[in-house]
Amino acid sequence: MIPFNIPPVTGNELTYIRQAIESHKICGDGAFTKKCCAWLEERMNPSKVLLTTSGTSALEMAALLCDIQAGDEVIMPSFTFCSTADAFVQRGAKIVFVDIRPDTLNIDEQKIERAITPKTKAICAVHYAGVACEMDTIMDIARRHNLKVVEDAAQAVCAFYKGKPLGTIGDYGCLSFHETKNFSMGEGGAIVINTGIADFERAEIIREKGTDRSKFLRGQIDKYTWRDYGSSYLPSDLNAAYLWAQLEQADDIQRFRMNVWSVYHDALQELEQKGLVRLPVIPQDCVHNAHMFYMITKSLAERTALIAYLKENGIAAVFHYVPLHTAAAGIKYGRFDGADEFTTSLSERLVRLPFYYGMADSDQAAVIDAVKKFYSGRA
């Protein structure tokens, strides 16, 4: 079976994990945690970055930093993972879902303003597949209505909008280093703070169970105490050691992934030209990060048949999100504003092909061959 995903491994992971163990410092904020944060901050200068236990944790911290309260409303797309909504629901917010764009599958920036009410507190922009939302428009809306902007950049590390790294444009950016992402620490993430040192210091407190322990460890205070609400959002240095092995070789990993993406795109373009499928769209202002490769089929039935055909031929392909507004929790905690013109239709027709660092050329060729054989004779 050609797997859908294999977590990235570069070769130094075990060496660095061993070094962390031998340092007798395997809890959070050890040497490798600091290396990873420094690397991210260099790429996202002048933003400040903190590693977290997951992308979900980063979103939860962002909701806290936005001071989301019970009864507030947060606008986001329905085509996203449940963590995007969960983080705000935990604070008592009502989620207001709006439709997505048919080209990028990102939130339709033209649908946001009409969804704003006196209760709206924030907009959460999800950069699907590492392709940027239309951030200039979103930021303009947010400024005019005094709203916070959270970028769910879980899939978007090393992707850009008009030259700016995704995660650095809104008030807060949330990254993921889950095993399915371009760079992995198994379970892990990071929060990007774009609002200044005061917010960064509050984020440190939230991340350290509500204490100012980070300042104590830096020698800035002689004892630490409970200062604010918080939780244990600080990952083990063992996880950071695994991640550091990949960040060291990030450019090589990105080049490899971009090549895989380009091979898929070039080989399957003929199917798009025949009107059989639709391939990803990358707007001119966006530099994507080759996080995934997907196709849009003509119908749910066709997608189901394609996934089954690939499975029969030893290839694992998957579909993606069930729209949140159709889920039991989405109905309970949210509402859809306006018409669902594209969200459900596109989600029912999207299929993701196997994609991972180290994927053998022969395996990718087998996937491409199987997809073409499935569509052979179809019109």
XYZ file of C-alpha atoms in Angstrom:
379
model
C 0.000 0.000 0.000
C 1.230 3.477 -0.866
C 0.344 5.410 2.303
C -1.404 8.761 2.324
C 1.230 10.182 4.678
C 4.529 9.258 6.309
C 5.753 11.627 9.062
C 8.933 13.451 7.994
C 12.277 12.078 9.159
C 15.626 13.622 8.203
C 18.051 11.397 10.128
C 19.090 13.455 13.176
C 15.887 13.036 15.180
C 17.148 10.245 17.449
C 20.491 11.999 17.967
C 18.792 15.170 19.150
C 16.274 13.321 21.315
C 19.196 11.516 22.959
C 20.935 14.845 23.543
C 17.798 16.193 25.202
C 17.622 13.142 27.467
C 21.289 13.408 28.367
C 20.861 17.089 29.231
C 18.406 16.058 31.974
C 16.028 18.695 30.660
C 13.138 17.051 28.834
C 10.307 19.291 30.026
C 9.399 22.468 28.188
C 11.657 25.371 27.253
C 14.807 23.295 27.005
C 17.581 23.869 24.488
C 15.681 22.450 21.514
C 12.502 24.376 22.286
C 14.583 27.553 22.249
C 16.282 26.579 18.987
C 12.934 25.987 17.297
C 11.446 29.251 18.551
C 14.525 31.177 17.437
C 14.334 29.607 13.964
C 10.660 30.499 13.645
C 11.203 34.034 14.899
C 13.988 34.567 12.385
C 11.650 33.492 9.578
C 8.776 35.562 10.962
C 10.670 38.644 12.125
C 9.622 40.815 13.957
C 6.923 38.519 15.402
C 7.443 36.539 18.607
C 6.814 32.790 18.637
C 6.087 30.216 21.338
C 5.980 26.455 20.756
C 2.783 24.808 21.992
C 1.558 21.282 22.566
C -0.501 21.405 19.353
C -2.015 23.665 16.752
C -5.221 23.316 18.755
C -3.424 24.676 21.835
C -2.184 27.623 19.813
C -5.756 28.398 18.756
C -6.948 28.113 22.362
C -4.261 30.564 23.438
C -5.262 32.934 20.636
C -8.882 32.835 21.812
C -7.730 33.735 25.325
C -5.520 36.554 24.048
C -8.491 37.886 22.059
C -10.428 37.969 25.368
C -13.313 36.012 23.865
C -16.228 35.956 26.293
C -19.531 34.088 26.499
C -21.915 35.463 23.905
C -19.242 36.833 21.574
C -19.332 35.839 17.922
C -16.385 34.680 15.808
C -16.556 34.516 12.011
C -14.786 31.676 10.192
C -15.240 29.238 7.301
C -17.139 26.019 7.860
C -14.601 24.182 5.694
C -11.946 23.671 8.374
C -10.925 21.274 11.140
C -13.025 21.309 14.317
C -10.149 22.762 16.390
C -10.614 26.111 14.634
C -14.087 26.385 16.141
C -13.443 24.469 19.388
C -10.927 27.044 20.616
C -13.556 29.787 20.590
C -16.489 27.603 21.649
C -14.552 26.792 24.844
C -14.655 30.518 25.679
C -18.441 30.577 25.203
C -18.478 32.085 21.708
C -21.051 31.533 18.992
C -19.432 30.543 15.698
C -20.682 32.326 12.574
C -19.759 30.318 9.482
C -19.552 31.917 6.046
C -19.065 30.409 2.614
C -15.718 29.728 0.953
C -14.261 30.895 -2.333
C -14.563 28.360 -5.162
C -10.958 28.881 -6.279
C -8.831 28.580 -3.120
C -11.420 27.014 -0.761
C -10.532 29.769 1.719
C -13.034 31.989 3.503
C -14.802 34.286 1.034
C -13.640 37.701 2.188
C -16.631 39.290 0.429
C -19.032 37.389 2.714
C -17.463 38.485 6.019
C -18.779 42.017 6.438
C -22.455 41.142 6.108
C -21.976 38.491 8.849
C -20.743 41.068 11.386
C -23.096 41.934 14.264
C -22.619 43.985 17.454
C -21.528 40.702 19.104
C -18.707 39.967 16.637
C -15.309 39.938 18.316
C -12.951 38.232 15.867
C -12.384 36.806 12.396
C -10.517 33.521 12.002
C -8.908 33.139 8.574
C -7.924 29.578 7.662
C -5.171 29.276 5.033
C -6.302 26.049 3.412
C -3.583 23.893 1.810
C -0.967 26.542 2.585
C -2.586 29.057 0.222
C -3.254 32.492 1.714
C -6.636 34.032 2.299
C -7.168 37.509 0.829
C -5.615 39.123 3.892
C -5.619 42.778 2.792
C -9.396 42.761 2.571
C -9.795 40.815 5.809
C -7.480 43.168 7.718
C -9.296 46.209 6.319
C -12.644 44.833 7.502
C -11.178 44.034 10.915
C -9.699 47.522 11.372
C -12.930 49.262 10.377
C -14.984 47.137 12.779
C -12.390 46.916 15.587
C -12.118 43.132 15.353
C -9.275 40.773 16.169
C -7.870 38.559 13.398
C -6.565 35.061 14.088
C -4.763 33.261 11.280
C -5.223 29.514 11.397
C -1.974 28.795 9.571
C -1.824 25.160 10.675
C -1.146 24.098 7.078
C 0.825 27.189 6.100
C 4.322 27.180 7.606
C 6.699 28.654 5.006
C 3.850 30.030 2.864
C 3.465 33.728 2.001
C 0.986 36.445 1.081
C 2.465 39.405 -0.781
C 5.869 38.510 0.651
C 4.657 38.198 4.251
C 4.860 34.854 6.059
C 1.420 33.484 6.858
C 0.748 33.770 10.557
C 2.379 37.225 10.790
C -0.399 39.353 9.273
C -3.261 39.103 11.774
C -3.069 39.678 15.520
C -2.139 36.044 16.153
C -0.999 33.172 13.980
C -1.454 29.502 14.852
C 0.857 26.854 13.395
C 0.781 23.066 13.535
C 3.582 20.521 13.649
C 1.325 17.476 13.664
C 2.693 14.377 11.954
C 0.756 15.211 8.784
C 2.345 18.652 8.380
C 5.418 19.718 6.373
C 7.487 19.744 9.586
C 6.507 17.562 12.516
C 7.061 17.034 16.214
C 4.399 14.309 16.408
C 1.930 16.492 18.252
C 2.831 20.158 18.498
C 2.311 23.657 17.243
C 3.208 27.284 17.797
C 1.528 30.607 18.371
C 2.805 33.710 16.613
C 2.301 36.976 18.499
C 2.097 40.052 16.269
C 0.741 42.534 18.798
C 3.764 43.510 20.880
C 5.689 42.548 23.985
C 2.811 42.946 26.456
C 0.750 40.333 24.636
C 3.808 38.093 24.304
C 4.372 38.200 28.069
C 0.712 37.400 28.671
C 1.003 34.501 26.228
C 3.977 33.169 28.191
C 1.857 33.250 31.345
C -1.103 31.487 29.716
C 1.257 28.834 28.326
C 2.840 28.202 31.746
C -0.335 27.283 33.640
C -1.072 30.939 34.367
C 2.250 31.620 36.104
C 5.144 33.974 35.372
C 7.607 31.080 35.530
C 9.230 32.107 32.223
C 10.374 35.384 33.749
C 11.654 33.500 36.798
C 13.723 31.146 34.634
C 15.240 34.171 32.866
C 16.173 35.677 36.245
C 13.840 38.657 35.822
C 11.993 37.927 39.088
C 13.037 36.099 42.281
C 9.937 33.865 42.497
C 7.010 32.984 40.284
C 3.320 32.977 41.148
C -0.096 32.393 39.671
C -0.889 35.488 37.605
C -3.722 34.650 35.193
C -5.802 31.879 33.693
C -3.647 29.377 31.848
C -2.979 25.761 31.042
C -0.127 23.398 30.245
C 0.466 24.446 26.646
C 4.239 23.962 26.807
C 5.551 20.935 24.844
C 8.280 18.574 25.964
C 11.786 19.294 24.733
C 11.788 15.736 23.356
C 9.154 16.800 20.823
C 11.110 19.949 20.036
C 14.256 17.876 19.475
C 12.406 15.867 16.835
C 11.180 19.077 15.195
C 14.608 20.712 15.227
C 16.049 17.965 13.032
C 13.575 19.034 10.330
C 13.804 22.801 10.762
C 17.556 22.458 10.209
C 16.763 21.025 6.781
C 13.582 22.995 6.137
C 14.664 24.378 2.778
C 15.535 20.901 1.477
C 12.203 19.541 2.714
C 10.344 22.373 1.022
C 12.176 21.871 -2.267
C 11.324 18.172 -2.189
C 7.662 18.822 -1.446
C 7.394 21.498 -4.114
C 8.775 19.038 -6.641
C 6.201 16.410 -5.642
C 3.429 19.016 -5.960
C 4.682 20.149 -9.383
C 4.959 16.596 -10.705
C 1.347 15.915 -9.688
C 0.172 19.192 -11.200
C 1.998 18.779 -14.500
C 1.006 15.133 -14.926
C -2.682 15.628 -14.090
C -3.172 18.877 -15.955
C -4.438 17.004 -18.978
C -7.384 15.738 -16.908
C -8.242 19.314 -15.982
C -7.941 20.435 -19.585
C -10.439 17.730 -20.547
C -12.834 18.994 -17.875
C -12.606 15.799 -15.831
C -11.203 17.285 -12.606
C -10.159 20.620 -11.169
C -6.670 21.128 -9.731
C -5.564 23.573 -7.000
C -5.586 27.301 -7.760
C -2.722 29.486 -6.514
C -3.513 33.247 -6.709
C -0.797 35.554 -8.004
C -0.128 37.176 -4.615
C 0.383 33.819 -2.889
C 3.392 31.554 -2.490
C 2.133 28.191 -1.262
C 4.159 25.629 0.688
C 3.209 22.396 -1.109
C 1.344 21.159 1.947
C -0.996 18.898 -0.008
C -2.208 18.032 -3.463
C -5.923 17.718 -4.046
C -8.345 17.362 -6.939
C -11.984 18.383 -7.218
C -14.083 15.681 -8.872
C -17.444 16.159 -10.602
C -19.578 14.555 -7.892
C -19.593 12.834 -4.518
C -20.291 9.526 -6.240
C -17.281 9.965 -8.512
C -15.030 10.824 -5.586
C -16.218 7.780 -3.658
C -15.533 5.577 -6.676
C -12.077 7.121 -7.220
C -10.998 6.586 -3.600
C -12.255 2.989 -3.739
C -10.450 2.384 -7.046
C -7.191 3.752 -5.646
C -7.563 1.588 -2.539
C -8.080 -1.495 -4.720
C -4.794 -0.590 -6.406
C -2.883 -0.230 -3.142
C -3.094 3.556 -2.856
C -4.451 5.419 0.180
C -6.263 8.623 -0.765
C -8.596 10.574 1.512
C -11.241 13.268 1.434
C -11.105 16.225 3.789
C -13.414 18.138 6.114
C -17.099 17.495 6.629
C -18.355 21.110 6.861
C -18.580 22.119 10.497
C -21.991 23.771 10.170
C -23.484 20.370 9.249
C -21.982 18.572 12.264
C -23.906 18.107 15.512
C -21.573 20.434 17.416
C -21.647 22.985 14.597
C -25.440 23.108 14.741
C -25.290 23.468 18.537
C -22.563 26.106 18.742
C -22.803 27.960 15.449
C -24.857 29.203 12.526
C -24.226 29.663 8.817
C -24.614 33.207 7.526
C -25.825 33.540 3.946
C -26.019 30.801 1.347
C -23.905 27.640 1.355
C -23.069 27.919 -2.322
C -19.649 26.256 -2.352
C -18.741 24.844 1.095
C -20.713 21.600 0.993
C -20.466 21.110 -2.757
C -16.673 21.389 -2.847
C -16.109 19.430 0.360
C -18.065 16.508 -1.112
C -15.915 16.430 -4.261
C -12.386 16.975 -2.929
C -9.873 14.122 -2.797
C -6.315 14.341 -1.463
C -3.571 12.235 -3.027
C -0.630 10.654 -1.139
C 1.948 13.327 -0.347
C 4.947 13.247 1.977
C 8.618 14.062 2.270
C 10.699 11.186 0.926
C 7.976 9.882 -1.371
C 9.581 7.639 -3.979
C 9.297 8.702 -7.603
C 7.972 5.247 -8.461
C 5.202 5.537 -5.870
C 4.127 8.938 -7.157
C 4.187 7.615 -10.708
C 1.955 4.727 -9.594
C -0.546 7.159 -8.071
C -0.621 9.282 -11.221
C -1.006 6.209 -13.416
C -3.902 4.911 -11.316
C -5.722 8.264 -11.398
C -5.345 8.447 -15.179
C -6.570 4.884 -15.602
C -9.638 5.661 -13.489
C -10.503 8.571 -15.774
C -9.611 6.738 -18.981
C -12.651 6.733 -21.217
C -14.592 9.135 -19.002
C -15.866 12.404 -20.452
